[in-house]
mmCIF file of C-alpha atoms in Angstrom:
data_model
loop_
_atom_site.group_PDB
_atom_site.id
_atom_site.type_symbol
_atom_site.label_atom_id
_atom_site.label_comp_id
_atom_site.label_asym_id
_atom_site.label_seq_id
_atom_site.Cartn_x
_atom_site.Cartn_y
_atom_site.Cartn_z
ATOM 1 C CA MET A 1 -10.042 24.738 -12.265
ATOM 2 C CA HIS A 2 -11.879 23.357 -9.232
ATOM 3 C CA LEU A 3 -12.843 20.109 -7.526
ATOM 4 C CA PHE A 4 -15.724 19.435 -9.900
ATOM 5 C CA ALA A 5 -13.947 20.351 -13.117
ATOM 6 C CA PRO A 6 -13.443 17.374 -15.445
ATOM 7 C CA LEU A 7 -9.964 15.979 -16.045
ATOM 8 C CA GLN A 8 -8.837 14.380 -19.293
ATOM 9 C CA LEU A 9 -6.334 11.518 -18.967
ATOM 10 C CA ARG A 10 -5.635 10.266 -22.482
ATOM 11 C CA SER A 11 -9.044 9.179 -23.845
ATOM 12 C CA VAL A 12 -10.602 8.901 -20.374
ATOM 13 C CA MET A 13 -12.556 11.815 -18.932
ATOM 14 C CA LEU A 14 -12.963 12.005 -15.170
ATOM 15 C CA PRO A 15 -16.179 13.925 -14.428
ATOM 16 C CA ASN A 16 -14.568 15.471 -11.348
ATOM 17 C CA ARG A 17 -11.271 15.438 -9.433
ATOM 18 C CA ILE A 18 -12.386 13.118 -6.611
ATOM 19 C CA VAL A 19 -10.780 9.656 -6.645
ATOM 20 C CA VAL A 20 -11.599 6.766 -4.340
ATOM 21 C CA SER A 21 -8.220 5.750 -2.964
ATOM 22 C CA PRO A 22 -7.429 2.024 -3.087
ATOM 23 C CA MET A 23 -8.322 0.609 0.325
ATOM 24 C CA CYS A 24 -7.600 -2.993 1.294
ATOM 25 C CA GLN A 25 -10.729 -4.822 2.424
ATOM 26 C CA TYR A 26 -9.086 -8.131 3.416
ATOM 27 C CA SER A 27 -12.274 -9.891 2.355
ATOM 28 C CA SER A 28 -11.308 -12.246 -0.474
ATOM 29 C CA GLU A 29 -10.882 -15.986 -0.688
ATOM 30 C CA ASP A 30 -8.178 -17.193 -3.078
ATOM 31 C CA GLY A 31 -8.000 -13.671 -4.484
ATOM 32 C CA PHE A 32 -11.584 -13.598 -5.768
ATOM 33 C CA ALA A 33 -13.680 -10.464 -5.606
ATOM 34 C CA ASN A 34 -17.167 -10.943 -4.191
ATOM 35 C CA ASP A 35 -20.337 -9.091 -3.228
ATOM 36 C CA TRP A 36 -18.514 -7.121 -0.541
ATOM 37 C CA HIS A 37 -16.210 -5.568 -3.149
ATOM 38 C CA LEU A 38 -19.128 -4.889 -5.491
ATOM 39 C CA VAL A 39 -21.064 -3.017 -2.813
ATOM 40 C CA HIS A 40 -17.990 -1.298 -1.343
ATOM 41 C CA LEU A 41 -16.764 0.050 -4.678
ATOM 42 C CA GLY A 42 -20.184 0.401 -6.268
ATOM 43 C CA SER A 43 -21.555 2.582 -3.494
ATOM 44 C CA ARG A 44 -18.690 5.047 -3.948
ATOM 45 C CA ALA A 45 -19.476 5.209 -7.662
ATOM 46 C CA VAL A 46 -23.130 5.875 -6.845
ATOM 47 C CA GLY A 47 -21.861 8.541 -4.442
ATOM 48 C CA GLY A 48 -20.357 10.506 -7.303
ATOM 49 C CA ALA A 49 -16.583 9.984 -7.211
ATOM 50 C CA GLY A 50 -14.935 10.671 -10.570
ATOM 51 C CA MET A 51 -12.751 7.582 -10.371
ATOM 52 C CA VAL A 52 -13.208 4.505 -8.189
ATOM 53 C CA MET A 53 -10.054 2.470 -7.662
ATOM 54 C CA ALA A 54 -10.056 -1.127 -6.464
ATOM 55 C CA GLU A 55 -7.692 -1.996 -3.645
ATOM 56 C CA ALA A 56 -4.122 -3.317 -3.924
ATOM 57 C CA THR A 57 -4.688 -6.354 -6.133
ATOM 58 C CA ALA A 58 -1.971 -8.975 -6.068
ATOM 59 C CA VAL A 59 -0.315 -9.965 -9.350
ATOM 60 C CA VAL A 60 0.899 -13.268 -7.837
ATOM 61 C CA PRO A 61 -0.496 -15.184 -4.830
ATOM 62 C CA GLU A 62 2.667 -14.691 -2.768
ATOM 63 C CA GLY A 63 2.364 -10.945 -3.439
ATOM 64 C CA ARG A 64 -0.685 -10.552 -1.217
ATOM 65 C CA ILE A 65 -0.426 -8.632 2.031
ATOM 66 C CA SER A 66 -2.752 -11.106 3.720
ATOM 67 C CA PRO A 67 -4.335 -14.416 2.696
ATOM 68 C CA GLN A 68 -7.586 -12.460 2.245
ATOM 69 C CA ASP A 69 -6.275 -9.937 -0.300
ATOM 70 C CA LEU A 70 -7.823 -9.346 -3.702
ATOM 71 C CA GLY A 71 -5.971 -10.956 -6.617
ATOM 72 C CA ILE A 72 -5.665 -10.856 -10.382
ATOM 73 C CA TRP A 73 -3.056 -13.569 -10.947
ATOM 74 C CA LYS A 74 -5.347 -15.962 -12.825
ATOM 75 C CA ASP A 75 -7.962 -15.689 -15.540
ATOM 76 C CA GLU A 76 -10.722 -16.923 -13.256
ATOM 77 C CA HIS A 77 -10.463 -13.684 -11.268
ATOM 78 C CA VAL A 78 -11.652 -11.622 -14.237
ATOM 79 C CA ALA A 79 -15.385 -12.392 -14.280
ATOM 80 C CA PHE A 80 -16.377 -10.847 -10.960
ATOM 81 C CA LEU A 81 -13.986 -7.935 -11.411
ATOM 82 C CA ALA A 82 -15.727 -7.287 -14.728
ATOM 83 C CA ARG A 83 -19.075 -7.093 -12.924
ATOM 84 C CA ILE A 84 -17.625 -4.443 -10.591
ATOM 85 C CA ALA A 85 -16.042 -2.424 -13.401
ATOM 86 C CA ALA A 86 -19.281 -2.501 -15.394
ATOM 87 C CA PHE A 87 -21.322 -1.198 -12.456
ATOM 88 C CA ILE A 88 -18.855 1.616 -11.762
ATOM 89 C CA THR A 89 -19.019 2.596 -15.441
ATOM 90 C CA SER A 90 -22.817 2.575 -15.357
ATOM 91 C CA GLN A 91 -22.658 5.269 -12.660
ATOM 92 C CA ARG A 92 -20.567 7.575 -14.911
ATOM 93 C CA SER A 93 -17.440 6.954 -12.871
ATOM 94 C CA VAL A 94 -14.102 5.645 -14.143
ATOM 95 C CA PRO A 95 -13.240 2.118 -12.944
ATOM 96 C CA ALA A 96 -9.586 1.716 -11.977
ATOM 97 C CA ILE A 97 -7.511 -0.954 -10.261
ATOM 98 C CA GLN A 98 -4.248 -0.891 -8.339
ATOM 99 C CA LEU A 99 -1.803 -3.676 -9.206
ATOM 100 C CA ALA A 100 0.478 -4.671 -6.357
ATOM 101 C CA HIS A 101 3.044 -6.983 -4.822
ATOM 102 C CA ALA A 102 3.523 -6.788 -1.053
ATOM 103 C CA GLY A 103 7.166 -7.866 -1.073
ATOM 104 C CA ARG A 104 8.594 -8.320 2.419
ATOM 105 C CA LYS A 105 5.297 -7.142 3.968
ATOM 106 C CA ALA A 106 3.438 -10.189 2.614
ATOM 107 C CA SER A 107 1.792 -13.066 4.504
ATOM 108 C CA THR A 108 0.377 -11.067 7.413
ATOM 109 C CA ARG A 109 -2.779 -11.377 9.460
ATOM 110 C CA ARG A 110 -5.604 -8.955 8.820
ATOM 111 C CA PRO A 111 -5.481 -5.774 10.936
ATOM 112 C CA TRP A 112 -8.481 -6.811 13.044
ATOM 113 C CA GLU A 113 -6.740 -10.115 13.762
ATOM 114 C CA GLY A 114 -3.818 -8.309 15.344
ATOM 115 C CA GLY A 115 -1.473 -8.086 12.370
ATOM 116 C CA GLY A 116 1.870 -9.855 12.463
ATOM 117 C CA THR A 117 2.842 -12.880 10.415
ATOM 118 C CA ALA A 118 0.065 -15.177 9.229
ATOM 119 C CA PRO A 119 1.029 -18.754 10.179
ATOM 120 C CA LEU A 120 0.808 -21.499 7.583
ATOM 121 C CA GLU A 121 -2.256 -23.014 9.242
ATOM 122 C CA GLU A 122 -4.066 -19.679 8.743
ATOM 123 C CA GLY A 123 -3.218 -19.485 5.049
ATOM 124 C CA GLY A 124 0.180 -17.816 5.339
ATOM 125 C CA TRP A 125 3.077 -18.818 3.112
ATOM 126 C CA LEU A 126 6.831 -19.035 2.773
ATOM 127 C CA PRO A 127 8.973 -17.580 1.427
ATOM 128 C CA VAL A 128 8.279 -13.883 0.977
ATOM 129 C CA TYR A 129 10.460 -11.894 -1.400
ATOM 130 C CA ALA A 130 12.223 -8.545 -1.362
ATOM 131 C CA PRO A 131 15.206 -6.794 -2.940
ATOM 132 C CA SER A 132 17.323 -7.765 0.083
ATOM 133 C CA ALA A 133 17.023 -10.244 2.950
ATOM 134 C CA LEU A 134 15.975 -7.576 5.466
ATOM 135 C CA ALA A 135 12.847 -7.994 7.585
ATOM 136 C CA PHE A 136 10.454 -5.050 7.851
ATOM 137 C CA SER A 137 10.164 -5.429 11.627
ATOM 138 C CA GLU A 138 10.738 -7.872 14.468
ATOM 139 C CA ARG A 139 7.253 -9.303 13.875
ATOM 140 C CA ALA A 140 7.795 -9.757 10.149
ATOM 141 C CA LEU A 141 9.294 -12.618 8.169
ATOM 142 C CA THR A 142 12.830 -12.309 6.866
ATOM 143 C CA PRO A 143 12.432 -12.292 3.088
ATOM 144 C CA GLU A 144 14.487 -14.018 0.462
ATOM 145 C CA GLU A 145 16.514 -11.760 -1.790
ATOM 146 C CA MET A 146 15.047 -11.884 -5.272
ATOM 147 C CA SER A 147 17.163 -13.278 -8.079
ATOM 148 C CA CYS A 148 17.255 -11.540 -11.440
ATOM 149 C CA ALA A 149 15.130 -14.377 -12.808
ATOM 150 C CA GLU A 150 12.553 -13.762 -10.055
ATOM 151 C CA ILE A 151 12.543 -10.036 -10.844
ATOM 152 C CA ALA A 152 11.828 -10.857 -14.491
ATOM 153 C CA ARG A 153 9.013 -13.230 -13.457
ATOM 154 C CA ILE A 154 7.305 -10.579 -11.363
ATOM 155 C CA THR A 155 7.723 -7.985 -14.103
ATOM 156 C CA GLN A 156 5.862 -10.323 -16.441
ATOM 157 C CA ALA A 157 3.245 -10.966 -13.758
ATOM 158 C CA PHE A 158 2.446 -7.234 -13.641
ATOM 159 C CA ALA A 159 2.044 -7.199 -17.420
ATOM 160 C CA ASP A 160 -0.180 -10.283 -17.349
ATOM 161 C CA ALA A 161 -2.292 -8.689 -14.623
ATOM 162 C CA ALA A 162 -2.701 -5.560 -16.756
ATOM 163 C CA VAL A 163 -4.052 -7.694 -19.603
ATOM 164 C CA ARG A 164 -6.603 -9.224 -17.227
ATOM 165 C CA ALA A 165 -7.525 -5.774 -15.917
ATOM 166 C CA LEU A 166 -8.252 -4.682 -19.473
ATOM 167 C CA ARG A 167 -10.406 -7.755 -20.061
ATOM 168 C CA ALA A 168 -12.313 -6.913 -16.881
ATOM 169 C CA GLY A 169 -13.165 -3.485 -18.248
ATOM 170 C CA PHE A 170 -11.018 -1.244 -16.076
ATOM 171 C CA LYS A 171 -10.119 2.070 -17.727
ATOM 172 C CA ALA A 172 -7.068 2.930 -15.628
ATOM 173 C CA ILE A 173 -4.308 1.055 -13.826
ATOM 174 C CA GLU A 174 -2.273 2.241 -10.871
ATOM 175 C CA LEU A 175 1.015 0.544 -10.033
ATOM 176 C CA HIS A 176 1.626 0.345 -6.281
ATOM 177 C CA GLY A 177 5.098 1.767 -5.707
ATOM 178 C CA ALA A 178 4.545 2.995 -2.150
ATOM 179 C CA HIS A 179 4.226 2.042 1.522
ATOM 180 C CA GLY A 180 7.189 -0.314 1.697
ATOM 181 C CA TYR A 181 5.740 -2.880 -0.682
ATOM 182 C CA LEU A 182 7.870 -4.516 -3.360
ATOM 183 C CA LEU A 183 8.344 -1.702 -5.882
ATOM 184 C CA HIS A 184 8.978 0.853 -3.149
ATOM 185 C CA ALA A 185 11.353 -1.533 -1.377
ATOM 186 C CA PHE A 186 13.559 -1.503 -4.471
ATOM 187 C CA LEU A 187 13.504 2.308 -4.601
ATOM 188 C CA SER A 188 14.574 2.917 -1.014
ATOM 189 C CA PRO A 189 18.208 2.447 0.037
ATOM 190 C CA LEU A 190 16.872 1.559 3.487
ATOM 191 C CA SER A 191 15.390 -1.698 2.171
ATOM 192 C CA ASN A 192 17.526 -2.253 -0.918
ATOM 193 C CA HIS A 193 21.107 -3.269 -0.087
ATOM 194 C CA ARG A 194 21.773 -5.047 -3.378
ATOM 195 C CA THR A 195 25.133 -4.801 -5.084
ATOM 196 C CA ASP A 196 24.006 -5.816 -8.576
ATOM 197 C CA GLU A 197 22.294 -3.750 -11.296
ATOM 198 C CA TYR A 198 19.169 -3.398 -9.118
ATOM 199 C CA GLY A 199 20.859 -1.769 -6.126
ATOM 200 C CA GLY A 200 23.149 1.037 -5.078
ATOM 201 C CA SER A 201 22.765 4.039 -7.363
ATOM 202 C CA TYR A 202 19.536 5.869 -8.108
ATOM 203 C CA ASP A 203 19.498 4.450 -11.624
ATOM 204 C CA ASN A 204 19.883 0.910 -10.306
ATOM 205 C CA ARG A 205 17.297 1.242 -7.543
ATOM 206 C CA THR A 206 14.712 2.617 -9.992
ATOM 207 C CA ARG A 207 15.433 -0.022 -12.634
ATOM 208 C CA PHE A 208 12.792 -2.523 -11.487
ATOM 209 C CA VAL A 209 10.040 0.101 -11.283
ATOM 210 C CA LYS A 210 10.905 1.269 -14.779
ATOM 211 C CA GLU A 211 10.948 -2.287 -16.124
ATOM 212 C CA VAL A 212 7.519 -2.949 -14.634
ATOM 213 C CA THR A 213 6.200 0.354 -16.003
ATOM 214 C CA ARG A 214 7.553 -0.404 -19.457
ATOM 215 C CA ALA A 215 6.123 -3.940 -19.449
ATOM 216 C CA VAL A 216 2.674 -2.749 -18.366
ATOM 217 C CA ARG A 217 2.621 0.197 -20.769
ATOM 218 C CA GLN A 218 3.428 -2.159 -23.654
ATOM 219 C CA VAL A 219 0.282 -4.223 -23.055
ATOM 220 C CA TRP A 220 -1.976 -1.472 -21.715
ATOM 221 C CA PRO A 221 -3.740 0.385 -24.565
ATOM 222 C CA GLU A 222 -2.191 3.694 -25.538
ATOM 223 C CA GLU A 223 -5.517 5.452 -25.147
ATOM 224 C CA LEU A 224 -5.928 4.416 -21.483
ATOM 225 C CA PRO A 225 -4.141 6.090 -18.563
ATOM 226 C CA LEU A 226 -1.473 4.535 -16.373
ATOM 227 C CA LEU A 227 -0.925 5.837 -12.830
ATOM 228 C CA ILE A 228 1.593 5.025 -10.130
ATOM 229 C CA ARG A 229 1.488 5.521 -6.370
ATOM 230 C CA LEU A 230 4.804 6.547 -4.849
ATOM 231 C CA SER A 231 5.861 7.155 -1.265
ATOM 232 C CA ALA A 232 7.442 10.569 -1.728
ATOM 233 C CA THR A 233 9.576 10.188 1.390
ATOM 234 C CA ASP A 234 10.548 7.493 3.864
ATOM 235 C CA TRP A 235 10.582 10.142 6.624
ATOM 236 C CA VAL A 236 14.074 8.889 7.486
ATOM 237 C CA GLU A 237 17.370 10.574 6.677
ATOM 238 C CA GLY A 238 19.213 8.663 3.984
ATOM 239 C CA GLY A 239 16.040 7.090 2.623
ATOM 240 C CA TRP A 240 13.953 7.736 -0.460
ATOM 241 C CA ASP A 241 13.035 11.434 -0.624
ATOM 242 C CA VAL A 242 11.047 14.097 -2.453
ATOM 243 C CA ASP A 243 13.818 15.065 -4.861
ATOM 244 C CA GLN A 244 14.164 11.472 -6.047
ATOM 245 C CA THR A 245 10.376 11.205 -6.301
ATOM 246 C CA VAL A 246 10.165 14.253 -8.558
ATOM 247 C CA LEU A 247 12.967 12.975 -10.777
ATOM 248 C CA LEU A 248 11.375 9.532 -11.039
ATOM 249 C CA ALA A 249 7.968 11.068 -11.771
ATOM 250 C CA GLN A 250 9.432 12.978 -14.702
ATOM 251 C CA GLU A 251 11.197 9.882 -16.025
ATOM 252 C CA LEU A 252 8.079 7.737 -15.681
ATOM 253 C CA GLN A 253 6.014 10.378 -17.455
ATOM 254 C CA GLU A 254 8.322 9.982 -20.453
ATOM 255 C CA MET A 255 7.635 6.231 -20.290
ATOM 256 C CA GLY A 256 3.868 6.706 -20.405
ATOM 257 C CA VAL A 257 2.762 7.282 -16.805
ATOM 258 C CA ASP A 258 -0.003 9.878 -16.710
ATOM 259 C CA LEU A 259 -0.398 10.704 -13.015
ATOM 260 C CA VAL A 260 1.599 10.168 -9.819
ATOM 261 C CA ASP A 261 -0.408 9.468 -6.659
ATOM 262 C CA CYS A 262 1.767 10.952 -3.906
ATOM 263 C CA SER A 263 1.737 9.210 -0.542
ATOM 264 C CA SER A 264 4.616 8.617 1.897
ATOM 265 C CA GLY A 265 6.231 6.275 4.404
ATOM 266 C CA GLY A 266 5.922 2.561 4.931
ATOM 267 C CA THR A 267 9.496 1.400 4.448
ATOM 268 C CA VAL A 268 10.621 1.579 8.067
ATOM 269 C CA ALA A 269 8.548 0.558 11.074
ATOM 270 C CA GLY A 270 7.977 2.942 13.960
ATOM 271 C CA VAL A 271 8.855 6.156 12.126
ATOM 272 C CA SER A 272 7.435 9.386 13.540
ATOM 273 C CA ILE A 273 5.289 11.097 10.886
ATOM 274 C CA PRO A 274 3.881 14.617 11.450
ATOM 275 C CA LEU A 275 0.213 13.801 10.893
ATOM 276 C CA GLY A 276 -2.320 16.538 10.285
ATOM 277 C CA PRO A 277 -4.881 17.714 7.730
ATOM 278 C CA GLY A 278 -3.341 17.630 4.265
ATOM 279 C CA TYR A 279 0.067 16.627 5.619
ATOM 280 C CA GLN A 280 1.098 14.986 2.346
ATOM 281 C CA VAL A 281 -0.217 17.598 -0.090
ATOM 282 C CA SER A 282 3.193 19.246 -0.476
ATOM 283 C CA PHE A 283 4.499 16.069 -2.118
ATOM 284 C CA ALA A 284 1.810 16.225 -4.791
ATOM 285 C CA GLU A 285 2.544 19.919 -5.235
ATOM 286 C CA ALA A 286 6.232 19.214 -5.864
ATOM 287 C CA VAL A 287 5.372 16.667 -8.553
ATOM 288 C CA HIS A 288 2.730 18.937 -10.104
ATOM 289 C CA ASN A 289 5.212 21.822 -10.219
ATOM 290 C CA ALA A 290 7.606 19.547 -12.118
ATOM 291 C CA GLY A 291 5.064 19.266 -14.920
ATOM 292 C CA VAL A 292 3.551 15.893 -14.003
ATOM 293 C CA PHE A 293 -0.109 15.321 -13.118
ATOM 294 C CA SER A 294 -0.315 14.450 -9.425
ATOM 295 C CA GLY A 295 -2.755 13.206 -6.822
ATOM 296 C CA ALA A 296 -2.896 14.460 -3.233
ATOM 297 C CA VAL A 297 -3.751 12.184 -0.302
ATOM 298 C CA GLY A 298 -3.680 12.267 3.479
ATOM 299 C CA MET A 299 -6.371 13.476 5.886
ATOM 300 C CA ILE A 300 -8.348 15.336 3.244
ATOM 301 C CA THR A 301 -11.812 15.480 4.786
ATOM 302 C CA GLU A 302 -13.583 18.776 4.043
ATOM 303 C CA PRO A 303 -14.992 19.933 0.688
ATOM 304 C CA GLU A 304 -13.396 23.373 0.990
ATOM 305 C CA GLN A 305 -10.024 21.777 1.769
ATOM 306 C CA ALA A 306 -10.184 19.501 -1.262
ATOM 307 C CA ASP A 307 -11.373 22.316 -3.520
ATOM 308 C CA GLU A 308 -8.542 24.589 -2.399
ATOM 309 C CA ILE A 309 -5.963 21.927 -3.274
ATOM 310 C CA ILE A 310 -7.243 21.840 -6.853
ATOM 311 C CA ARG A 311 -7.861 25.590 -7.224
ATOM 312 C CA SER A 312 -4.370 26.452 -5.992
ATOM 313 C CA GLN A 313 -2.891 23.848 -8.362
ATOM 314 C CA LYS A 314 -1.218 21.853 -5.630
ATOM 315 C CA ALA A 315 -2.513 18.667 -7.282
ATOM 316 C CA ASP A 316 -4.704 17.580 -10.175
ATOM 317 C CA VAL A 317 -6.873 15.136 -8.207
ATOM 318 C CA VAL A 318 -7.528 14.366 -4.561
ATOM 319 C CA LEU A 319 -7.710 10.767 -3.369
ATOM 320 C CA LEU A 320 -9.922 10.148 -0.358
ATOM 321 C CA ALA A 321 -9.868 6.999 1.730
ATOM 322 C CA ARG A 322 -11.192 7.058 5.293
ATOM 323 C CA GLU A 323 -13.526 9.971 4.651
ATOM 324 C CA LEU A 324 -15.187 7.949 1.889
ATOM 325 C CA LEU A 325 -15.454 4.971 4.229
ATOM 326 C CA ARG A 326 -17.331 7.220 6.621
ATOM 327 C CA ASP A 327 -19.476 8.731 3.886
ATOM 328 C CA PRO A 328 -19.702 7.098 0.433
ATOM 329 C CA TYR A 329 -21.768 10.088 -0.726
ATOM 330 C CA TRP A 330 -19.177 12.692 0.218
ATOM 331 C CA PRO A 331 -18.901 13.935 -3.404
ATOM 332 C CA MET A 332 -22.608 14.801 -3.443
ATOM 333 C CA ARG A 333 -22.290 16.621 -0.125
ATOM 334 C CA ALA A 334 -19.170 18.406 -1.367
ATOM 335 C CA ALA A 335 -20.888 19.574 -4.544
ATOM 336 C CA LYS A 336 -23.759 21.006 -2.532
ATOM 337 C CA ALA A 337 -21.397 22.732 -0.089
ATOM 338 C CA LEU A 338 -19.355 24.239 -2.929
ATOM 339 C CA GLY A 339 -22.323 25.261 -5.046
ATOM 340 C CA GLN A 340 -21.345 22.945 -7.888
ATOM 341 C CA GLU A 341 -23.591 20.797 -10.036
ATOM 342 C CA GLN A 342 -23.286 17.091 -9.261
ATOM 343 C CA MET A 343 -25.040 14.182 -10.896
ATOM 344 C CA VAL A 344 -27.320 12.528 -8.349
ATOM 345 C CA PRO A 345 -28.984 9.185 -9.150
ATOM 346 C CA LYS A 346 -32.695 9.679 -9.725
ATOM 347 C CA GLN A 347 -33.356 7.134 -7.009
ATOM 348 C CA TYR A 348 -31.693 9.546 -4.526
ATOM 349 C CA GLU A 349 -32.818 12.927 -5.865
ATOM 350 C CA ARG A 350 -35.474 13.422 -3.168
ATOM 351 C CA ALA A 351 -32.745 13.487 -0.528
ATOM 352 C CA TRP A 352 -30.590 16.070 -2.335
ATOM 353 C CA LEU A 353 -33.096 18.734 -3.386
#
């Protein structure tokens, strides 16, 4: 097993273990994908990644992080997404999409606009929703606590989005259950102070995630893989932690989840995180050791580093983000550095001899 070994997920074969991590582009209008997304995602497929995953894609308009987020809450969104998925497929890569709801971290300005709450005149909205009426930070809106009826509505919205993703031609879905967004906010006792069946105990805090997973798996074809991204730890004592992540990963696997993408943090602002090369790989290793396919993320930049993660069975795939922003053709460079065969488009062969 190595970085360029194929990986079978249900009926889908990844040609290698390199996955383009979902990266928000903040470049949509009314949720629509456009030429920027086609070139951004398409160039990484040309570059040789085994799976190319579209950014956090909102299942309802109020579930966007910013007014410029990608969306899949209406049928009209499907056509351009289908163009993207078809191009990725034509490059022998697997097209995937991350379905998301930002929860209490919704309605913000884009990072290059300074972050913080997006005012109504800039396309922001009210209210934002969360498991409890607790703001993420002093700069964030105080959310409304979701009713059980609202929870059911959003669960259905995830399922409806999965149907649209299938129509668009995507071959894998990832549910976004990390980084303090809605699903993660239900998991963490730091953001979930509910006293009903969706709060308190581990079983109650994981109920919403399981309901969403079940609803999506019911409409997503059995032969296609379902992934989930989890924040393995909040990096705060008393928060969501690795042990709970491993237990949830095993339970979700029984419900039809095929791989857990292991990230961390995002629930609490201003937390000190020990950053460094591969600083989150141990979370993927814990999930992998529990018998669940896992993905490693976090400052993975060098071919030898990524290859070692796979060879030592710390994870089953590596997800690269910033390194693939810097170099869309990193997989080709990695194959050459590691002495592995890599498919290079004929248009580019002269540069890779």
